[in-house]
mmCIF file of C-alpha atoms in Angstrom:
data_model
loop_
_atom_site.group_PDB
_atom_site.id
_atom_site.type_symbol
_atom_site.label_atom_id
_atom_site.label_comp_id
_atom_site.label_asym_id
_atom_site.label_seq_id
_atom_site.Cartn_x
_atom_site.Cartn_y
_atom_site.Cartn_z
ATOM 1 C CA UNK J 237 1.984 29.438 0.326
ATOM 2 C CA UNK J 238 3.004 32.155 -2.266
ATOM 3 C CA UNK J 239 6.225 32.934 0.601
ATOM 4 C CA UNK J 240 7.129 29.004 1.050
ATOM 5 C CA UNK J 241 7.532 29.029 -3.034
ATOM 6 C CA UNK J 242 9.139 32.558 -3.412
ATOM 7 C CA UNK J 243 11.721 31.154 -0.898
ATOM 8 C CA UNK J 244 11.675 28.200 -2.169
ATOM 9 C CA UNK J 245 12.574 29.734 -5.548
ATOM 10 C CA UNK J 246 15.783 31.794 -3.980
ATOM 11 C CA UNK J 247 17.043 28.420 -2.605
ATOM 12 C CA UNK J 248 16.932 26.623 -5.888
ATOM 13 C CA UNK J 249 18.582 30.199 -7.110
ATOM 14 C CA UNK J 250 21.328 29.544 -4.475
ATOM 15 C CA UNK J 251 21.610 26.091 -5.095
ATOM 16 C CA UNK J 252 22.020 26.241 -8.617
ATOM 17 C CA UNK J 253 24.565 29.098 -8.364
ATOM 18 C CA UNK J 254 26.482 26.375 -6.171
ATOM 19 C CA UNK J 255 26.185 23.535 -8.948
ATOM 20 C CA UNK J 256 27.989 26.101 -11.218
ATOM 21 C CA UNK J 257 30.568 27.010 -8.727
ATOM 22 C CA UNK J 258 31.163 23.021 -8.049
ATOM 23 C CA UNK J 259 31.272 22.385 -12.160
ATOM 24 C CA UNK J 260 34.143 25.351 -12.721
ATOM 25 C CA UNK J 261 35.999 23.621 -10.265
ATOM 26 C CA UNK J 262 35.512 20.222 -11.459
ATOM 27 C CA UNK J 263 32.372 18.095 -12.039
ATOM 28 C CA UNK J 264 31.793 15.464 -10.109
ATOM 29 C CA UNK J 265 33.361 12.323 -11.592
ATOM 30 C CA UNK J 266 30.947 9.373 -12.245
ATOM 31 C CA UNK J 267 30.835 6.367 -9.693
ATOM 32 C CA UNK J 268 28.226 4.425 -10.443
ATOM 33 C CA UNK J 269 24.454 3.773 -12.393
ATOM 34 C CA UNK J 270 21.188 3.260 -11.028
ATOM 35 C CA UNK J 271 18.393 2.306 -12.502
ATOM 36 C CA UNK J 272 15.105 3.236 -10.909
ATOM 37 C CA UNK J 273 11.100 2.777 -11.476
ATOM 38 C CA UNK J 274 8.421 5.014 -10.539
ATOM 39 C CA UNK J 275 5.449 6.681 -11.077
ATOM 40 C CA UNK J 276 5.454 9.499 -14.104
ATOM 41 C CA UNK J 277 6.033 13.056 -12.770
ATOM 42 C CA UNK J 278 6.683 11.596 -9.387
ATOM 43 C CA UNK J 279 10.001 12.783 -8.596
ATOM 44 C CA UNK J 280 11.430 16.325 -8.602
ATOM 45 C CA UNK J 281 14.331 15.934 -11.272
ATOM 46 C CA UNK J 282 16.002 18.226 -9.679
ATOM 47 C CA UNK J 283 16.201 16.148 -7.331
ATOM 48 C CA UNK J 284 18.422 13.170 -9.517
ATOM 49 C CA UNK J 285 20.906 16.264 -10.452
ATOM 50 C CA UNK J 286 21.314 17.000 -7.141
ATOM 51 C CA UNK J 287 22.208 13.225 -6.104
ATOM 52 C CA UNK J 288 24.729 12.816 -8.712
ATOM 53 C CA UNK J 289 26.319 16.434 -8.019
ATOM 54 C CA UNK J 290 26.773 14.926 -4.226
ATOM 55 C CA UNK J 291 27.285 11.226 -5.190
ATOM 56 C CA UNK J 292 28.564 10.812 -8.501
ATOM 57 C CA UNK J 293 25.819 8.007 -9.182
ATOM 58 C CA UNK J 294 24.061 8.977 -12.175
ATOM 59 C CA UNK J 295 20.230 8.012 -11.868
ATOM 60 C CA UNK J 296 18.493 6.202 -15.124
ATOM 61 C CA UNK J 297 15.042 6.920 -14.593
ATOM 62 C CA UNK J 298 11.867 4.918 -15.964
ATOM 63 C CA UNK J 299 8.046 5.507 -15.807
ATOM 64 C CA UNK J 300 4.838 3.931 -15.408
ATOM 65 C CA UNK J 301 1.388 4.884 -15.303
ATOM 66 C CA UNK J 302 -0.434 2.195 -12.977
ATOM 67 C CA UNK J 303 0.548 -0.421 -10.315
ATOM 68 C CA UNK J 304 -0.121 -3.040 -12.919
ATOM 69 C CA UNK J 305 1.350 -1.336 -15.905
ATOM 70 C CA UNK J 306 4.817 -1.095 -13.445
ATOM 71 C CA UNK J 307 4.708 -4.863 -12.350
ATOM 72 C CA UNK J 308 3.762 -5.857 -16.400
ATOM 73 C CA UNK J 309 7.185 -3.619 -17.292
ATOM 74 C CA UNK J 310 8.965 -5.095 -14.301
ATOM 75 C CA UNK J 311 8.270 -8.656 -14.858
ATOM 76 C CA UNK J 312 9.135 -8.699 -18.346
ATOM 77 C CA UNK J 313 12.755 -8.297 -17.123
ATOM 78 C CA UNK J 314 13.216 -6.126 -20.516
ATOM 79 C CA UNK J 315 15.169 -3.643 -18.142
ATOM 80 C CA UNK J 316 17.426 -4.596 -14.861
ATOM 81 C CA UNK J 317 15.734 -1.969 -12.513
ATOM 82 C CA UNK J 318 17.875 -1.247 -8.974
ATOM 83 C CA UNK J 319 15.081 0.372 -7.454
ATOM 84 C CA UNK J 320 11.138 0.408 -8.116
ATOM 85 C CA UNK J 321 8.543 2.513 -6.203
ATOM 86 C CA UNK J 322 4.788 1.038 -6.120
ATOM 87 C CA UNK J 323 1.709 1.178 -4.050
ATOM 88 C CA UNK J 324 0.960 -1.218 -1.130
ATOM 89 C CA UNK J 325 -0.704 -4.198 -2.373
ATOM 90 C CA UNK J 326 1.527 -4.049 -5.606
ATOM 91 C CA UNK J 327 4.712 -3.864 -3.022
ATOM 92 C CA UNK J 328 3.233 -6.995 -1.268
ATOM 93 C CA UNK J 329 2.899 -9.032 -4.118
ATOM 94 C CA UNK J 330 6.772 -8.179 -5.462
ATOM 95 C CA UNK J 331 7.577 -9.409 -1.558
ATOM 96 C CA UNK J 332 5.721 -12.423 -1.873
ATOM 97 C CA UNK J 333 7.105 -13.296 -5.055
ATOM 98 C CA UNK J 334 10.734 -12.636 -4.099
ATOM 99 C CA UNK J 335 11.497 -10.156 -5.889
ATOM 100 C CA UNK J 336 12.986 -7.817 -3.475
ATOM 101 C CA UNK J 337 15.952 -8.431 -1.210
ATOM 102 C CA UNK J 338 15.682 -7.391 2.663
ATOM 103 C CA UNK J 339 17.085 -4.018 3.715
ATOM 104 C CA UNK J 340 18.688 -2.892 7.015
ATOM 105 C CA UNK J 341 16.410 0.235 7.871
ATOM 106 C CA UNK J 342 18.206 1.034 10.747
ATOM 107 C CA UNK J 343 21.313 2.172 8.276
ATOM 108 C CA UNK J 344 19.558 4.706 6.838
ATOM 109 C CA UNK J 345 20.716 8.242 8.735
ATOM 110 C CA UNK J 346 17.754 9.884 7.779
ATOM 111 C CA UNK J 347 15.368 7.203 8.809
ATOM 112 C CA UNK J 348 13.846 9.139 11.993
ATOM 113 C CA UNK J 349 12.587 11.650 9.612
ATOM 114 C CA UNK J 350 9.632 9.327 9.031
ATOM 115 C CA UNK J 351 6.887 9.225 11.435
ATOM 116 C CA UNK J 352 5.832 5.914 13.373
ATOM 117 C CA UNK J 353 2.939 6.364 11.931
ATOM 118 C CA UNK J 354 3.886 5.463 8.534
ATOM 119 C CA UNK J 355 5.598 2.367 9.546
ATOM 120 C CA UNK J 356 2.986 1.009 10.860
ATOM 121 C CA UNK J 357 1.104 1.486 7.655
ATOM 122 C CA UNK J 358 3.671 -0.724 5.902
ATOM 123 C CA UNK J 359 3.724 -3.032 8.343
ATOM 124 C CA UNK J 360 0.127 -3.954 6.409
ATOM 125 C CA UNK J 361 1.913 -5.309 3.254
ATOM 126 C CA UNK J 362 5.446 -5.879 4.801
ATOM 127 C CA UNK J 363 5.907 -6.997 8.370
ATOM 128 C CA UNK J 364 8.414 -6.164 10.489
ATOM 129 C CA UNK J 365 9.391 -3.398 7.696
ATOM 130 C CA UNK J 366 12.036 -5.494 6.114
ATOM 131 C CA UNK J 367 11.709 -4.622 2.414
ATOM 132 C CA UNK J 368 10.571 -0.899 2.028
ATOM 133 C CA UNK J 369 10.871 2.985 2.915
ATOM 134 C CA UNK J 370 7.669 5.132 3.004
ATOM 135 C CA UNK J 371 7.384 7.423 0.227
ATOM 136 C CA UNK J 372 4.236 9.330 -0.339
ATOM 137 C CA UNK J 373 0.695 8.424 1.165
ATOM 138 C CA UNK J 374 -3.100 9.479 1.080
ATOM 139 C CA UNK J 375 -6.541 8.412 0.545
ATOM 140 C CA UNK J 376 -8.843 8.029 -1.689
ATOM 141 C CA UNK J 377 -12.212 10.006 -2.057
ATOM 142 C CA UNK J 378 -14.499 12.370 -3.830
ATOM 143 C CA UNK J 379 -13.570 15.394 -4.822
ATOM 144 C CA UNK J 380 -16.721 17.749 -6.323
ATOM 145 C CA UNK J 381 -17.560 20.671 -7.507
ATOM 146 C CA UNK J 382 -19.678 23.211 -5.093
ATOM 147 C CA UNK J 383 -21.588 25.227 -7.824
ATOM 148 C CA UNK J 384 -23.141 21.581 -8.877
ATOM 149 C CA UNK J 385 -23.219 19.668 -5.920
ATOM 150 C CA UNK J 386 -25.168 21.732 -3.380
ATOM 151 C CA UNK J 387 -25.785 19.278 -0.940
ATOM 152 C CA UNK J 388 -22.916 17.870 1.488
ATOM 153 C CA UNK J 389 -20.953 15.122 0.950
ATOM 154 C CA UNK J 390 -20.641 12.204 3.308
ATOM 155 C CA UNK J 391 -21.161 8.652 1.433
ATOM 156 C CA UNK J 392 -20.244 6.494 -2.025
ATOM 157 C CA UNK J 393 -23.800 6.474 -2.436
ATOM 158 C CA UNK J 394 -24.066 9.733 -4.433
ATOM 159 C CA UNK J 395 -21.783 8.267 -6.795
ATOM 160 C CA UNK J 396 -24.619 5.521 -7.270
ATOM 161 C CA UNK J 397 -27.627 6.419 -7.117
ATOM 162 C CA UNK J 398 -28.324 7.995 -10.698
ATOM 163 C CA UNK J 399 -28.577 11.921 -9.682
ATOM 164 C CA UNK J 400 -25.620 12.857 -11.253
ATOM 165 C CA UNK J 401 -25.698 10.652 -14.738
ATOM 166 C CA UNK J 402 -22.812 11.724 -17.280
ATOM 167 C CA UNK J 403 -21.352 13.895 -14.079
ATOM 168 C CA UNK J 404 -19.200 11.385 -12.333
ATOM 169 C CA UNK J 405 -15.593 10.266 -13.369
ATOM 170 C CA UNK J 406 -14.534 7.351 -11.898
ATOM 171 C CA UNK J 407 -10.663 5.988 -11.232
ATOM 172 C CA UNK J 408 -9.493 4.270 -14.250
ATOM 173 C CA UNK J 409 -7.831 1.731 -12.003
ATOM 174 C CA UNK J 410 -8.892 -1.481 -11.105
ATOM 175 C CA UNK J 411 -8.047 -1.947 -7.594
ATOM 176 C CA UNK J 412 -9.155 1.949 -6.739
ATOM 177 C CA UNK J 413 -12.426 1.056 -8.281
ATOM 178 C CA UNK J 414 -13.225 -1.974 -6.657
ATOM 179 C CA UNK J 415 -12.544 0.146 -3.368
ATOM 180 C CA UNK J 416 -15.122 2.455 -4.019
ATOM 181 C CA UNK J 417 -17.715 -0.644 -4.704
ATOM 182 C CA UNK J 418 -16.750 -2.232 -1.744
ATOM 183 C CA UNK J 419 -16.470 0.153 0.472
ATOM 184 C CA UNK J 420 -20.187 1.223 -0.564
ATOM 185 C CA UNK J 421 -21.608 -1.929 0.389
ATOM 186 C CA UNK J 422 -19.943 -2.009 3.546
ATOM 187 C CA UNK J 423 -17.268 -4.594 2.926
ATOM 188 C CA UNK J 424 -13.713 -4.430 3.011
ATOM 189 C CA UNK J 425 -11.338 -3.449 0.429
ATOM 190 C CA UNK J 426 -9.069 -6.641 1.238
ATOM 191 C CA UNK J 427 -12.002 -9.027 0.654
ATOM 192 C CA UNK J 428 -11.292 -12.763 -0.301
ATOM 193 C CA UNK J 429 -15.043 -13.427 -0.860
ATOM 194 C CA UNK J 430 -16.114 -14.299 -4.107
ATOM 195 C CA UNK J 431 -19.784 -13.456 -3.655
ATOM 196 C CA UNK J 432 -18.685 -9.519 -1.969
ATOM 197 C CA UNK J 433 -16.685 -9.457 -5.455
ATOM 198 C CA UNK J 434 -19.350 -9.901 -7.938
ATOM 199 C CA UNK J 435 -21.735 -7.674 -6.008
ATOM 200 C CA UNK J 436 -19.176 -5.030 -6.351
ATOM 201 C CA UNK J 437 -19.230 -5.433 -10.289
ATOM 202 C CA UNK J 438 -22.425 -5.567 -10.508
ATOM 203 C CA UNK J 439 -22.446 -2.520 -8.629
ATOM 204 C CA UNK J 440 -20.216 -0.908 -11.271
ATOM 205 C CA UNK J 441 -21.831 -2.551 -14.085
ATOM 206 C CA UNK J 442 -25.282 -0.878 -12.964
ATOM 207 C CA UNK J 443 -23.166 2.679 -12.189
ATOM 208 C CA UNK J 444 -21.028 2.386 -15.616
ATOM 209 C CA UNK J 445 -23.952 3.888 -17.664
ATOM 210 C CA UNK J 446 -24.000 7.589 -15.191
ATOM 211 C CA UNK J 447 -20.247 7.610 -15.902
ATOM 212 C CA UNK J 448 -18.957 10.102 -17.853
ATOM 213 C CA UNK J 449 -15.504 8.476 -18.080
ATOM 214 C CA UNK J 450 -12.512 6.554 -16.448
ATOM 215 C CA UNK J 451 -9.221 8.515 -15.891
ATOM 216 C CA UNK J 452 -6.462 8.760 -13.775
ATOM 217 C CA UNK J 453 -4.699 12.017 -13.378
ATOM 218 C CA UNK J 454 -7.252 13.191 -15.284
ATOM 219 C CA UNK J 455 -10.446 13.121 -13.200
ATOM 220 C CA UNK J 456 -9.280 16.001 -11.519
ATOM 221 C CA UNK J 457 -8.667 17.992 -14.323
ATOM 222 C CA UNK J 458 -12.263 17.292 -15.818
ATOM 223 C CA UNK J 459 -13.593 18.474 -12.061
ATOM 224 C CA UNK J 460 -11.841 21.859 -12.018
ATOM 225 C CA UNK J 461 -12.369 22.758 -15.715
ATOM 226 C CA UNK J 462 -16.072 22.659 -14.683
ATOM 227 C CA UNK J 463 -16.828 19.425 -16.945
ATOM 228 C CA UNK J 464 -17.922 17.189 -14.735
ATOM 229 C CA UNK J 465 -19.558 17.312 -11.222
ATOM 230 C CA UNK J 466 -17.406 14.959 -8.673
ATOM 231 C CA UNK J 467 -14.604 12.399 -9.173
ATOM 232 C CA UNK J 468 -13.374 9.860 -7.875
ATOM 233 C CA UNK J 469 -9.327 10.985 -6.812
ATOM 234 C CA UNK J 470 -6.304 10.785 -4.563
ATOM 235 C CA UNK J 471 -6.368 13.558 -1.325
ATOM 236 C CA UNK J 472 -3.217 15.046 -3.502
ATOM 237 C CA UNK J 473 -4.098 15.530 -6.545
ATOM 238 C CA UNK J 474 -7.337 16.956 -4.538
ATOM 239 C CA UNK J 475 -5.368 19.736 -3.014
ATOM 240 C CA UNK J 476 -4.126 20.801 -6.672
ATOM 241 C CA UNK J 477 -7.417 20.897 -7.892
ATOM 242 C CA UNK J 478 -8.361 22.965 -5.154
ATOM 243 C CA UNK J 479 -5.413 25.197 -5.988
ATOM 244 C CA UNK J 480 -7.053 25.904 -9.528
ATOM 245 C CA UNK J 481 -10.902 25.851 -8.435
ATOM 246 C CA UNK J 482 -12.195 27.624 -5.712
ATOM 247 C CA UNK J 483 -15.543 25.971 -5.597
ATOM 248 C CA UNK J 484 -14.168 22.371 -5.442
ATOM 249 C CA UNK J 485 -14.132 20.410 -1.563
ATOM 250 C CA UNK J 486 -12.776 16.991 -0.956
ATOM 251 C CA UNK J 487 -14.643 14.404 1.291
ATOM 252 C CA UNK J 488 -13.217 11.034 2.410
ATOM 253 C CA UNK J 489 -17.017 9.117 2.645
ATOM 254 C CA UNK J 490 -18.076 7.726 6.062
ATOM 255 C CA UNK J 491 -18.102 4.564 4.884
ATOM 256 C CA UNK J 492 -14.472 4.486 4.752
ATOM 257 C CA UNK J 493 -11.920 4.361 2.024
ATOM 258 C CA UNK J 494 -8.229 3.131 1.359
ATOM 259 C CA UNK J 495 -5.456 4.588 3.140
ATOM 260 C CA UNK J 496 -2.410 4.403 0.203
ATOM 261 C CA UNK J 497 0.763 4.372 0.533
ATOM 262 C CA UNK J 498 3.958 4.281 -2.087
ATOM 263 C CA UNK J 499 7.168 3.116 -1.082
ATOM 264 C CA UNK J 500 10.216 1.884 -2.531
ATOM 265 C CA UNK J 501 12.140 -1.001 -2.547
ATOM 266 C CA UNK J 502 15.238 -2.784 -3.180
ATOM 267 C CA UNK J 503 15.269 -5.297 -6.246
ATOM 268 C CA UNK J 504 16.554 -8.843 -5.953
ATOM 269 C CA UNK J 505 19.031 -7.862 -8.841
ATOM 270 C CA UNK J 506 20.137 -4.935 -7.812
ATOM 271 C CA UNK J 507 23.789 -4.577 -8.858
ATOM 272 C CA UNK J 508 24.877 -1.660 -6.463
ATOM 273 C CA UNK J 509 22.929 -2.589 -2.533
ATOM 274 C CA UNK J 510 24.732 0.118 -0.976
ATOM 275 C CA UNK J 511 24.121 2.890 -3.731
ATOM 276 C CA UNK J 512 20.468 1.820 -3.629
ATOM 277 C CA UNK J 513 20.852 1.998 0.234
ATOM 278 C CA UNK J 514 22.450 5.577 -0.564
ATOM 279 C CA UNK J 515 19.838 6.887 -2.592
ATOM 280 C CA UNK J 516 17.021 5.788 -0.051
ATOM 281 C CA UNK J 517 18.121 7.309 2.492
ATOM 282 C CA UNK J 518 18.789 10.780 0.337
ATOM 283 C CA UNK J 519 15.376 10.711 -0.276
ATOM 284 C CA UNK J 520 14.590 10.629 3.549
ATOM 285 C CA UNK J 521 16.793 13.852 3.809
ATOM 286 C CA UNK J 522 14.280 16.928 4.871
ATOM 287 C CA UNK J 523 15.858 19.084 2.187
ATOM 288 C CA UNK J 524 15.065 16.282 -0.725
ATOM 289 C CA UNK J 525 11.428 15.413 0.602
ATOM 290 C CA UNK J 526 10.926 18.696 0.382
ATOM 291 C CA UNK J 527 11.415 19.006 -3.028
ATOM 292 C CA UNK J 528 9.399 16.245 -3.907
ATOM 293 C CA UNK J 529 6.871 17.757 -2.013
ATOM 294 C CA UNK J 530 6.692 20.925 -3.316
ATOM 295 C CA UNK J 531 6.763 18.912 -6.722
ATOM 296 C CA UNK J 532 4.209 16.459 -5.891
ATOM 297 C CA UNK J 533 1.939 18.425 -3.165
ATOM 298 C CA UNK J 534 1.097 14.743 -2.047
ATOM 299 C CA UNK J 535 0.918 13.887 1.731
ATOM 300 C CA UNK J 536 4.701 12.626 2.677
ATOM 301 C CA UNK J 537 5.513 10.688 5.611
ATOM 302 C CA UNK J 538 8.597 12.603 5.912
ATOM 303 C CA UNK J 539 7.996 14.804 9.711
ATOM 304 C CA UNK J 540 10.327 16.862 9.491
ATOM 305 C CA UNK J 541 8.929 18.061 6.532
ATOM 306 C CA UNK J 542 5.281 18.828 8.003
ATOM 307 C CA UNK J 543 6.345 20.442 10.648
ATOM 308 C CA UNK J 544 8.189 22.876 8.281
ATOM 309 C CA UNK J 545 4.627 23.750 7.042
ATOM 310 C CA UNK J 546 2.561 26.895 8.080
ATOM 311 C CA UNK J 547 -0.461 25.777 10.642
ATOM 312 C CA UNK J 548 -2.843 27.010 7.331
ATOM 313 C CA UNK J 549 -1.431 23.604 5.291
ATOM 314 C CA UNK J 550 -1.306 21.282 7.981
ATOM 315 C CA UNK J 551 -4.976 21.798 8.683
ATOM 316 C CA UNK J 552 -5.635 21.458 5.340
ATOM 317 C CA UNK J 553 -6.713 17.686 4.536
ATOM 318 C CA UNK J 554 -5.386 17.230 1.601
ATOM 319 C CA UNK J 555 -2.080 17.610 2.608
ATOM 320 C CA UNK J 556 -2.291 15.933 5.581
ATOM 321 C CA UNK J 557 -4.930 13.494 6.401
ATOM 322 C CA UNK J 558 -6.216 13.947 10.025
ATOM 323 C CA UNK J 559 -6.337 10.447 11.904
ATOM 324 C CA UNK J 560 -10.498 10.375 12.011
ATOM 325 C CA UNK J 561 -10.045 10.639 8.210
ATOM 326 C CA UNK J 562 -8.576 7.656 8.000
ATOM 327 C CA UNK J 563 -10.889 5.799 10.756
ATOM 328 C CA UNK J 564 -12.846 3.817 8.492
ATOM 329 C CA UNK J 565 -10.129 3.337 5.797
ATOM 330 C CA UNK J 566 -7.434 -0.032 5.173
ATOM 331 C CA UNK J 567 -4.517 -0.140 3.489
ATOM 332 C CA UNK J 568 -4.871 -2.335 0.631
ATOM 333 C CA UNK J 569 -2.864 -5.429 0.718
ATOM 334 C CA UNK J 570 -3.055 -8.319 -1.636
ATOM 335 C CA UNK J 571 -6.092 -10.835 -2.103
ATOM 336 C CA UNK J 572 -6.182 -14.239 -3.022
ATOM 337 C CA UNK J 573 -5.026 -15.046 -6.420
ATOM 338 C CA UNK J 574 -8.388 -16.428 -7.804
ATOM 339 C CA UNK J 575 -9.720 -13.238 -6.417
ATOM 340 C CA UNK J 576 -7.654 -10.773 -8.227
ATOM 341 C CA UNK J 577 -8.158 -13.426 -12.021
ATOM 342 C CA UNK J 578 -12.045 -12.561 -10.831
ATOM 343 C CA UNK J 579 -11.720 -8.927 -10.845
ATOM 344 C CA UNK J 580 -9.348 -8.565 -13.632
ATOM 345 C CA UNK J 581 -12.508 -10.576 -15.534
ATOM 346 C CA UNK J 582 -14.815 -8.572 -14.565
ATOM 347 C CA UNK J 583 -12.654 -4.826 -14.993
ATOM 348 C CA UNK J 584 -11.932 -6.295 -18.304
ATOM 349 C CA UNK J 585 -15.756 -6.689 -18.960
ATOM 350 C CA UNK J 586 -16.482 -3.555 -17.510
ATOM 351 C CA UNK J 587 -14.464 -1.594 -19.471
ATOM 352 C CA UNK J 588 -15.481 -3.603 -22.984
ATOM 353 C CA UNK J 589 -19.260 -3.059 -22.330
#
């Protein structure tokens, strides 16, 4: 690991010792704006300099925290994004609702960089992969400390049954938390039944008072600054806790979990298709997903990109997610709109209590 970064470090050197070459001749005259969505800290910026030193399309980038928070920001139509990236079910909904116009996948040049694998995923939340390009992906699970947990891992229960009260952070997400109830009474995560629904809550409702908190980036952080005994977390922000704690192990429970997966689309008012199309298909590029990974340090879908890694990180799970890992696990797509009113209820009463 420490070699991949030193080198990775003399590239950037290189790199950036070619920006300043290309600005004495000239800089790069500008062609064009886009305006694209995503997650915070979920792009190397690097990454946008680097696009508009070989484009000229200068990159106006926005945040969000949260699925919902994005699709709150994006439906207010306060900004005119080009591009948005989002998690499945989230993407799914956008589809349904129209608010993404249909790419051509086979233009993309870089397109074979992303495994099979990965397209079937999305085929889960957009068929016949006519709206979206693989981005990052995962699961979701349980990472916990060694030096508290002593015995091994291998079900939700633990997170349940009351023996480690004020030790347990749980996702402060909605749909992440509902997975976790679900999946621990043996339903799935896609349920449209009512009656699987409110067991889940009451699930959480009997949990909430063992819970020391509900984060999001955070829960790891609490788990390797030796605060808290297990949390709930994605397999990549796993692998960076593991990077600053020793003691800390990451299980994907029997039961089964979600299989995630971000990916970006197109928006129906995109002014520029073809820089959008540009842009996509930059991000495909080995050399750019590799940036982002070394950034992120979440699984990508980009091959070419694991097979640059040493046999040590492709074994490890966190960075790549062995198939019976995902066995048990769905991708989550969108439920029934009564369904979704009923858990935003019942999150919203969860949280108030």
């Amino acid at each position: 690991m420490k070699k991949r970064v030193i080198s990775v470090l003399l590239a950037a050197a290189v790199l950036g010792m070619g920006i300043l070459m290309t600005g004495c001749s000239g800089s790069q005259e500008k062609k064009g704006t886009l305006t694209v969505f995503n997650y915070g800290e979920y792009m190397d910026p690097a990454v946008l300099d680097l696009f508009y030193e070989e484009t000229g399309i200068e990159v106006k980038y926005e945040e969000a925290l949260t699925p919902e928070e994005m699709y709150t920001k994006y439906k207010s139509g306060a900004i005119d994004y080009d591009l948005l990236c989002s998690t499945d079910y989230m993407i799914e909904k956008l589809i349904q609702e129209g608010e993404f116009q249909q790419i051509d996948i086979t233009s993309l040049e870089n397109k074979e960089n992303i495994g099979n694998k990965y397209w079937e995923f999305s085929e889960a939340f957009d068929p016949g992969n006519k709206y979206t390009v693989p981005y990052f992906w995962g699961t979701l699970g349980i990472l916990y400390d060694t030096t508290k947990v002593k015995e091994p891992i291998d079900s939700w229960d633990i997170l349940f049954d009351g023996d480690y009260a004020g030790e347990i952070i749980m996702q402060n997400s909605m749909r992440d938390t509902y997975v976790v109830a679900l999946k621990a009474l043996g339903y799935s995560v896609n349920t449209n039944d009512e009656n699987e629904i409110r067991q889940a809550h009451e699930l959480l409702v009997k949990q909430k008072p063992d819970v020391q908190a509900y984060l999001v980036d955070e829960a790891r952080d609490e788990v390797v600054a030796g605060n808290a005994a297990m949390a709930v977390v994605y397999s990549g922000e796993a692998y960076l806790g593991q990077e600053y704690n020793e003691n800390l192990e990451f299980v994907v429970p029997e039961e089964g979990s979600s299989v995630w997966l971000d990916s970006w689309g197109v928006t129906k008012n995109c002014k520029n298709p073809d820089m959008a199309m540009q842009f996509l298909d930059f991000l495909c590029r080995e050399d750019i997903a590799q940036m982002n990974f070394e950034y992120i340090y979440f699984s990508t879908p980009n091959e070419a990109v694991i097979d640059s890694l040493s046999e040590e990180e492709r074994k490890d799970e966190t960075l790549v997610p062995p198939d019976d890992a995902t066995v048990n696990c769905e991708v989550c797509v969108q439920q029934n709109p009564e369904i979704v009113d009923l858990e935003n209820e019942q999150w919203k009463k969860l949280k108030a209590e």
